[in-house]
Amino acid sequence: QVQLVESGGGLVQPGGSLRLSCEASGNSFSYFYMGWYRQVSGKERELVARIISTDGRTNYADSVKDRFTISSDSATRTVFLQMDKLKPEDTGTYFCNYEVIGPGWSYWGQGTQVTIAS
């Protein structure tokens, strides 16, 4: 099992910034993705950004490219999502995800609310 604890959500005005953090604990694997998904009420959870453990390659949703940056600290098993130039459409519940490459085991955090409004 992998446990994920998220922090950093909140209410921000359009154009502002937020930084999300997600710390993993429990079992450790060599090959995994760690990232963030967003869910809006009534819609499926969608990938926002993820980073791979092997070489740090990243994937972003087209809607957040050039505004969001995902990074990780392997020493603390923490992944960060720096969100800049926030838009109202970025609003949602952000879930941290840890996916083990190969078996496909997937673990989720409890979610943190991000609201972008004036």
Tab-separated table of N, CA and C in Angstrom:
chain	number	residue	atom	x	y	z
A	1	GLN	N	0.828	-1.200	0.000
A	1	GLN	CA	0.000	0.000	0.000
A	1	GLN	C	0.863	1.251	0.000
A	2	VAL	N	0.335	2.254	-0.675
A	2	VAL	CA	0.960	3.571	-0.681
A	2	VAL	C	-0.070	4.567	-0.169
A	3	GLN	N	0.316	5.364	0.771
A	3	GLN	CA	-0.563	6.408	1.287
A	3	GLN	C	-0.103	7.751	0.740
A	4	LEU	N	-1.072	8.581	0.388
A	4	LEU	CA	-0.775	9.887	-0.194
A	4	LEU	C	-1.481	10.969	0.610
A	5	VAL	N	-0.744	11.987	0.968
A	5	VAL	CA	-1.318	13.110	1.713
A	5	VAL	C	-1.074	14.385	0.925
A	6	GLU	N	-2.162	15.037	0.564
A	6	GLU	CA	-2.101	16.247	-0.254
A	6	GLU	C	-2.258	17.485	0.616
A	7	SER	N	-1.744	18.587	0.118
A	7	SER	CA	-1.937	19.876	0.768
A	7	SER	C	-1.780	20.977	-0.267
A	8	GLY	N	-2.301	22.153	0.073
A	8	GLY	CA	-2.039	23.316	-0.753
A	8	GLY	C	-3.218	23.872	-1.528
A	9	GLY	N	-4.373	23.265	-1.446
A	9	GLY	CA	-5.518	23.802	-2.156
A	9	GLY	C	-6.022	25.074	-1.524
A	10	GLY	N	-7.001	25.692	-2.175
A	10	GLY	CA	-7.587	26.903	-1.613
A	10	GLY	C	-8.336	27.712	-2.648
A	11	LEU	N	-8.667	28.935	-2.259
A	11	LEU	CA	-9.388	29.874	-3.107
A	11	LEU	C	-8.418	30.954	-3.576
A	12	VAL	N	-8.367	31.142	-4.875
A	12	VAL	CA	-7.445	32.116	-5.468
A	12	VAL	C	-8.176	32.882	-6.559
A	13	GLN	N	-7.808	34.128	-6.732
A	13	GLN	CA	-8.380	34.919	-7.824
A	13	GLN	C	-7.773	34.510	-9.158
A	14	PRO	N	-8.508	34.727	-10.230
A	14	PRO	CA	-7.936	34.457	-11.571
A	14	PRO	C	-6.618	35.184	-11.758
A	15	GLY	N	-5.678	34.473	-12.367
A	15	GLY	CA	-4.352	35.031	-12.566
A	15	GLY	C	-3.392	34.729	-11.440
A	16	GLY	N	-3.898	34.210	-10.349
A	16	GLY	CA	-3.070	33.912	-9.198
A	16	GLY	C	-2.360	32.576	-9.318
A	17	SER	N	-1.718	32.194	-8.219
A	17	SER	CA	-0.928	30.963	-8.184
A	17	SER	C	-1.251	30.147	-6.945
A	18	LEU	N	-1.058	28.852	-7.077
A	18	LEU	CA	-1.151	27.924	-5.956
A	18	LEU	C	-0.100	26.846	-6.154
A	19	ARG	N	0.318	26.259	-5.046
A	19	ARG	CA	1.253	25.146	-5.113
A	19	ARG	C	0.683	23.980	-4.309
A	20	LEU	N	0.478	22.878	-4.997
A	20	LEU	CA	0.002	21.668	-4.350
A	20	LEU	C	1.179	20.754	-4.024
A	21	SER	N	1.057	20.057	-2.912
A	21	SER	CA	2.074	19.090	-2.521
A	21	SER	C	1.405	17.756	-2.232
A	22	CYS	N	2.125	16.687	-2.499
A	22	CYS	CA	1.616	15.350	-2.213
A	22	CYS	C	2.787	14.493	-1.750
A	23	GLU	N	2.684	14.013	-0.526
A	23	GLU	CA	3.745	13.188	0.038
A	23	GLU	C	3.290	11.737	0.106
A	24	ALA	N	4.138	10.864	-0.403
A	24	ALA	CA	3.848	9.431	-0.380
A	24	ALA	C	4.535	8.773	0.805
A	25	SER	N	3.877	7.755	1.338
A	25	SER	CA	4.465	6.943	2.403
A	25	SER	C	4.000	5.509	2.200
A	26	GLY	N	4.611	4.606	2.938
A	26	GLY	CA	4.266	3.199	2.785
A	26	GLY	C	5.230	2.505	1.839
A	27	ASN	N	4.707	1.547	1.091
A	27	ASN	CA	5.554	0.786	0.172
A	27	ASN	C	6.225	1.688	-0.862
A	28	SER	N	7.415	1.311	-1.234
A	28	SER	CA	8.180	2.074	-2.217
A	28	SER	C	8.451	1.194	-3.427
A	29	PHE	N	8.322	1.788	-4.608
A	29	PHE	CA	8.544	1.072	-5.857
A	29	PHE	C	9.561	1.844	-6.686
A	30	SER	N	10.234	1.159	-7.593
A	30	SER	CA	11.259	1.818	-8.417
A	30	SER	C	10.668	2.523	-9.617
A	31	TYR	N	9.614	1.929	-10.176
A	31	TYR	CA	9.066	2.468	-11.415
A	31	TYR	C	7.612	2.857	-11.202
A	32	PHE	N	7.376	4.131	-11.250
A	32	PHE	CA	6.023	4.611	-10.992
A	32	PHE	C	5.815	5.980	-11.616
A	33	TYR	N	4.562	6.298	-11.830
A	33	TYR	CA	4.141	7.658	-12.154
A	33	TYR	C	3.583	8.263	-10.876
A	34	MET	N	3.811	9.523	-10.708
A	34	MET	CA	3.170	10.256	-9.632
A	34	MET	C	2.645	11.551	-10.231
A	35	GLY	N	1.394	11.856	-9.957
A	35	GLY	CA	0.842	13.027	-10.607
A	35	GLY	C	-0.457	13.506	-10.006
A	36	TRP	N	-1.099	14.384	-10.745
A	36	TRP	CA	-2.317	15.033	-10.286
A	36	TRP	C	-3.420	14.875	-11.318
A	37	TYR	N	-4.605	14.593	-10.814
A	37	TYR	CA	-5.810	14.531	-11.614
A	37	TYR	C	-6.796	15.540	-11.049
A	38	ARG	N	-7.658	16.017	-11.900
A	38	ARG	CA	-8.678	16.986	-11.500
A	38	ARG	C	-10.059	16.413	-11.788
A	39	GLN	N	-10.963	16.644	-10.869
A	39	GLN	CA	-12.335	16.207	-11.068
A	39	GLN	C	-13.287	17.341	-10.770
A	40	VAL	N	-14.202	17.548	-11.695
A	40	VAL	CA	-15.262	18.524	-11.538
A	40	VAL	C	-16.560	17.748	-11.378
A	41	SER	N	-17.451	18.266	-10.565
A	41	SER	CA	-18.701	17.574	-10.273
A	41	SER	C	-19.407	17.128	-11.542
A	42	GLY	N	-19.746	15.850	-11.592
A	42	GLY	CA	-20.469	15.310	-12.729
A	42	GLY	C	-19.605	14.873	-13.885
A	43	LYS	N	-18.298	15.045	-13.739
A	43	LYS	CA	-17.390	14.662	-14.823
A	43	LYS	C	-16.359	13.665	-14.324
A	44	GLU	N	-15.725	12.989	-15.261
A	44	GLU	CA	-14.697	12.026	-14.909
A	44	GLU	C	-13.420	12.743	-14.478
A	45	ARG	N	-12.651	12.018	-13.692
A	45	ARG	CA	-11.358	12.533	-13.287
A	45	ARG	C	-10.439	12.588	-14.514
A	46	GLU	N	-9.705	13.699	-14.661
A	46	GLU	CA	-8.836	13.841	-15.829
A	46	GLU	C	-7.410	14.153	-15.391
A	47	LEU	N	-6.478	13.664	-16.173
A	47	LEU	CA	-5.071	13.897	-15.868
A	47	LEU	C	-4.731	15.375	-16.066
A	48	VAL	N	-4.040	15.938	-15.077
A	48	VAL	CA	-3.530	17.305	-15.190
A	48	VAL	C	-2.041	17.267	-15.525
A	49	ALA	N	-1.291	16.518	-14.737
A	49	ALA	CA	0.146	16.411	-14.960
A	49	ALA	C	0.671	15.199	-14.205
A	50	ARG	N	1.735	14.588	-14.740
A	50	ARG	CA	2.376	13.488	-14.031
A	50	ARG	C	3.851	13.454	-14.372
A	51	ILE	N	4.607	12.801	-13.501
A	51	ILE	CA	6.045	12.697	-13.662
A	51	ILE	C	6.431	11.244	-13.425
A	52	ILE	N	7.399	10.772	-14.204
A	52	ILE	CA	7.814	9.385	-14.095
A	52	ILE	C	9.061	9.286	-13.226
A	53	SER	N	9.148	8.216	-12.461
A	53	SER	CA	10.237	8.099	-11.487
A	53	SER	C	11.595	7.869	-12.128
A	54	THR	N	11.620	7.264	-13.301
A	54	THR	CA	12.890	6.827	-13.881
A	54	THR	C	13.769	7.992	-14.343
A	55	ASP	N	13.200	8.891	-15.115
A	55	ASP	CA	14.015	9.970	-15.673
A	55	ASP	C	13.386	11.352	-15.541
A	56	GLY	N	12.275	11.433	-14.816
A	56	GLY	CA	11.667	12.738	-14.573
A	56	GLY	C	10.868	13.308	-15.725
A	57	ARG	N	10.621	12.493	-16.747
A	57	ARG	CA	9.799	12.995	-17.839
A	57	ARG	C	8.411	13.335	-17.321
A	58	THR	N	7.820	14.338	-17.961
A	58	THR	CA	6.519	14.826	-17.511
A	58	THR	C	5.491	14.796	-18.634
A	59	ASN	N	4.241	14.705	-18.245
A	59	ASN	CA	3.108	14.830	-19.159
A	59	ASN	C	2.163	15.869	-18.589
A	60	TYR	N	1.604	16.690	-19.473
A	60	TYR	CA	0.644	17.707	-19.058
A	60	TYR	C	-0.597	17.645	-19.940
A	61	ALA	N	-1.725	17.970	-19.351
A	61	ALA	CA	-2.914	18.216	-20.147
A	61	ALA	C	-2.680	19.469	-20.979
A	62	ASP	N	-3.212	19.483	-22.184
A	62	ASP	CA	-3.014	20.646	-23.057
A	62	ASP	C	-3.494	21.933	-22.400
A	63	SER	N	-4.528	21.833	-21.590
A	63	SER	CA	-5.130	23.027	-20.996
A	63	SER	C	-4.244	23.698	-19.946
A	64	VAL	N	-3.223	22.980	-19.469
A	64	VAL	CA	-2.384	23.548	-18.408
A	64	VAL	C	-0.937	23.752	-18.835
A	65	LYS	N	-0.593	23.318	-20.037
A	65	LYS	CA	0.785	23.493	-20.513
A	65	LYS	C	1.169	24.957	-20.473
A	66	ASP	N	2.381	25.234	-20.080
A	66	ASP	CA	2.957	26.576	-19.973
A	66	ASP	C	2.409	27.367	-18.792
A	67	ARG	N	1.526	26.749	-18.002
A	67	ARG	CA	1.028	27.416	-16.785
A	67	ARG	C	1.322	26.614	-15.524
A	68	PHE	N	1.296	25.292	-15.643
A	68	PHE	CA	1.527	24.419	-14.499
A	68	PHE	C	2.879	23.723	-14.667
A	69	THR	N	3.523	23.472	-13.538
A	69	THR	CA	4.792	22.759	-13.549
A	69	THR	C	4.768	21.695	-12.455
A	70	ILE	N	5.028	20.452	-12.856
A	70	ILE	CA	5.107	19.370	-11.886
A	70	ILE	C	6.569	19.058	-11.608
A	71	SER	N	6.881	18.795	-10.345
A	71	SER	CA	8.244	18.451	-9.966
A	71	SER	C	8.183	17.473	-8.804
A	72	SER	N	9.325	16.895	-8.499
A	72	SER	CA	9.333	15.910	-7.420
A	72	SER	C	10.609	15.986	-6.620
A	73	ASP	N	10.523	15.518	-5.390
A	73	ASP	CA	11.667	15.411	-4.494
A	73	ASP	C	11.712	13.954	-4.044
A	74	SER	N	12.638	13.204	-4.596
A	74	SER	CA	12.678	11.768	-4.291
A	74	SER	C	13.053	11.508	-2.832
A	75	ALA	N	13.810	12.396	-2.236
A	75	ALA	CA	14.233	12.194	-0.852
A	75	ALA	C	13.045	12.175	0.098
A	76	THR	N	12.050	13.031	-0.190
A	76	THR	CA	10.871	13.111	0.676
A	76	THR	C	9.660	12.435	0.052
A	77	ARG	N	9.863	11.867	-1.143
A	77	ARG	CA	8.781	11.183	-1.847
A	77	ARG	C	7.590	12.124	-2.026
A	78	THR	N	7.907	13.336	-2.407
A	78	THR	CA	6.884	14.362	-2.552
A	78	THR	C	6.835	14.864	-3.990
A	79	VAL	N	5.646	15.063	-4.485
A	79	VAL	CA	5.467	15.669	-5.797
A	79	VAL	C	4.750	17.005	-5.608
A	80	PHE	N	5.142	17.965	-6.400
A	80	PHE	CA	4.601	19.313	-6.313
A	80	PHE	C	3.935	19.687	-7.631
A	81	LEU	N	2.899	20.487	-7.541
A	81	LEU	CA	2.282	21.054	-8.735
A	81	LEU	C	2.202	22.556	-8.540
A	82	GLN	N	3.051	23.267	-9.249
A	82	GLN	CA	3.031	24.729	-9.234
A	82	GLN	C	2.045	25.190	-10.293
A	83	MET	N	1.030	25.889	-9.857
A	83	MET	CA	-0.029	26.326	-10.771
A	83	MET	C	-0.012	27.852	-10.847
A	84	ASP	N	0.294	28.365	-12.008
A	84	ASP	CA	0.352	29.806	-12.243
A	84	ASP	C	-0.694	30.216	-13.264
A	85	LYS	N	-0.949	31.502	-13.309
A	85	LYS	CA	-1.914	32.056	-14.270
A	85	LYS	C	-3.225	31.271	-14.211
A	86	LEU	N	-3.712	31.065	-13.018
A	86	LEU	CA	-4.893	30.236	-12.825
A	86	LEU	C	-6.131	30.861	-13.450
A	87	LYS	N	-6.987	29.981	-13.962
A	87	LYS	CA	-8.222	30.378	-14.622
A	87	LYS	C	-9.405	29.752	-13.892
A	88	PRO	N	-10.573	30.332	-14.027
A	88	PRO	CA	-11.757	29.726	-13.377
A	88	PRO	C	-11.968	28.273	-13.779
A	89	GLU	N	-11.619	27.938	-15.012
A	89	GLU	CA	-11.813	26.555	-15.464
A	89	GLU	C	-10.827	25.569	-14.839
A	90	ASP	N	-9.866	26.069	-14.072
A	90	ASP	CA	-8.967	25.190	-13.324
A	90	ASP	C	-9.613	24.700	-12.024
A	91	THR	N	-10.753	25.261	-11.709
A	91	THR	CA	-11.458	24.878	-10.476
A	91	THR	C	-11.814	23.399	-10.477
A	92	GLY	N	-11.650	22.766	-9.331
A	92	GLY	CA	-12.004	21.363	-9.188
A	92	GLY	C	-11.339	20.765	-7.971
A	93	THR	N	-11.590	19.487	-7.786
A	93	THR	CA	-10.896	18.749	-6.734
A	93	THR	C	-9.692	18.073	-7.356
A	94	TYR	N	-8.544	18.321	-6.795
A	94	TYR	CA	-7.295	17.781	-7.325
A	94	TYR	C	-6.879	16.574	-6.478
A	95	PHE	N	-6.674	15.465	-7.172
A	95	PHE	CA	-6.314	14.217	-6.516
A	95	PHE	C	-4.887	13.838	-6.898
A	96	CYS	N	-4.114	13.503	-5.895
A	96	CYS	CA	-2.785	12.972	-6.146
A	96	CYS	C	-2.904	11.487	-6.474
A	97	ASN	N	-2.090	11.044	-7.416
A	97	ASN	CA	-2.121	9.651	-7.837
A	97	ASN	C	-0.713	9.079	-7.891
A	98	TYR	N	-0.610	7.823	-7.468
A	98	TYR	CA	0.649	7.077	-7.541
A	98	TYR	C	0.320	5.796	-8.280
A	99	GLU	N	0.923	5.599	-9.453
A	99	GLU	CA	0.652	4.413	-10.251
A	99	GLU	C	1.929	3.625	-10.468
A	100	VAL	N	1.908	2.377	-10.045
A	100	VAL	CA	3.073	1.520	-10.213
A	100	VAL	C	3.106	1.004	-11.651
A	101	ILE	N	4.187	1.258	-12.341
A	101	ILE	CA	4.326	0.835	-13.737
A	101	ILE	C	4.570	-0.672	-13.779
A	102	GLY	N	3.776	-1.340	-14.622
A	102	GLY	CA	3.860	-2.795	-14.711
A	102	GLY	C	2.594	-3.398	-14.162
A	103	PRO	N	2.501	-3.568	-12.857
A	103	PRO	CA	1.265	-4.108	-12.274
A	103	PRO	C	0.053	-3.203	-12.472
A	104	GLY	N	0.316	-1.896	-12.611
A	104	GLY	CA	-0.794	-0.964	-12.776
A	104	GLY	C	-1.508	-0.624	-11.487
A	105	TRP	N	-0.888	-0.961	-10.352
A	105	TRP	CA	-1.523	-0.597	-9.085
A	105	TRP	C	-1.601	0.917	-8.975
A	106	SER	N	-2.758	1.390	-8.546
A	106	SER	CA	-3.002	2.835	-8.518
A	106	SER	C	-3.512	3.230	-7.142
A	107	TYR	N	-2.926	4.267	-6.595
A	107	TYR	CA	-3.290	4.748	-5.277
A	107	TYR	C	-3.668	6.216	-5.387
A	108	TRP	N	-4.637	6.618	-4.555
A	108	TRP	CA	-5.161	7.987	-4.624
A	108	TRP	C	-5.108	8.681	-3.276
A	109	GLY	N	-4.894	9.977	-3.317
A	109	GLY	CA	-5.033	10.794	-2.136
A	109	GLY	C	-6.498	11.140	-1.908
A	110	GLN	N	-6.731	11.885	-0.863
A	110	GLN	CA	-8.114	12.198	-0.488
A	110	GLN	C	-8.689	13.362	-1.283
A	111	GLY	N	-7.843	14.096	-1.970
A	111	GLY	CA	-8.296	15.220	-2.784
A	111	GLY	C	-8.187	16.538	-2.043
A	112	THR	N	-7.875	17.577	-2.792
A	112	THR	CA	-7.823	18.930	-2.236
A	112	THR	C	-8.550	19.871	-3.195
A	113	GLN	N	-9.356	20.755	-2.635
A	113	GLN	CA	-10.196	21.631	-3.453
A	113	GLN	C	-9.413	22.850	-3.899
A	114	VAL	N	-9.513	23.137	-5.179
A	114	VAL	CA	-8.931	24.346	-5.759
A	114	VAL	C	-10.077	25.132	-6.395
A	115	THR	N	-10.244	26.362	-5.969
A	115	THR	CA	-11.310	27.201	-6.496
A	115	THR	C	-10.708	28.508	-6.994
A	116	ILE	N	-10.997	28.808	-8.249
A	116	ILE	CA	-10.507	30.040	-8.851
A	116	ILE	C	-11.710	30.941	-9.103
A	117	ALA	N	-11.786	32.031	-8.365
A	117	ALA	CA	-12.935	32.923	-8.473
A	117	ALA	C	-12.550	34.309	-7.981
A	118	SER	N	-13.270	35.296	-8.506
A	118	SER	CA	-13.012	36.681	-8.087
A	118	SER	C	-13.637	36.970	-6.743
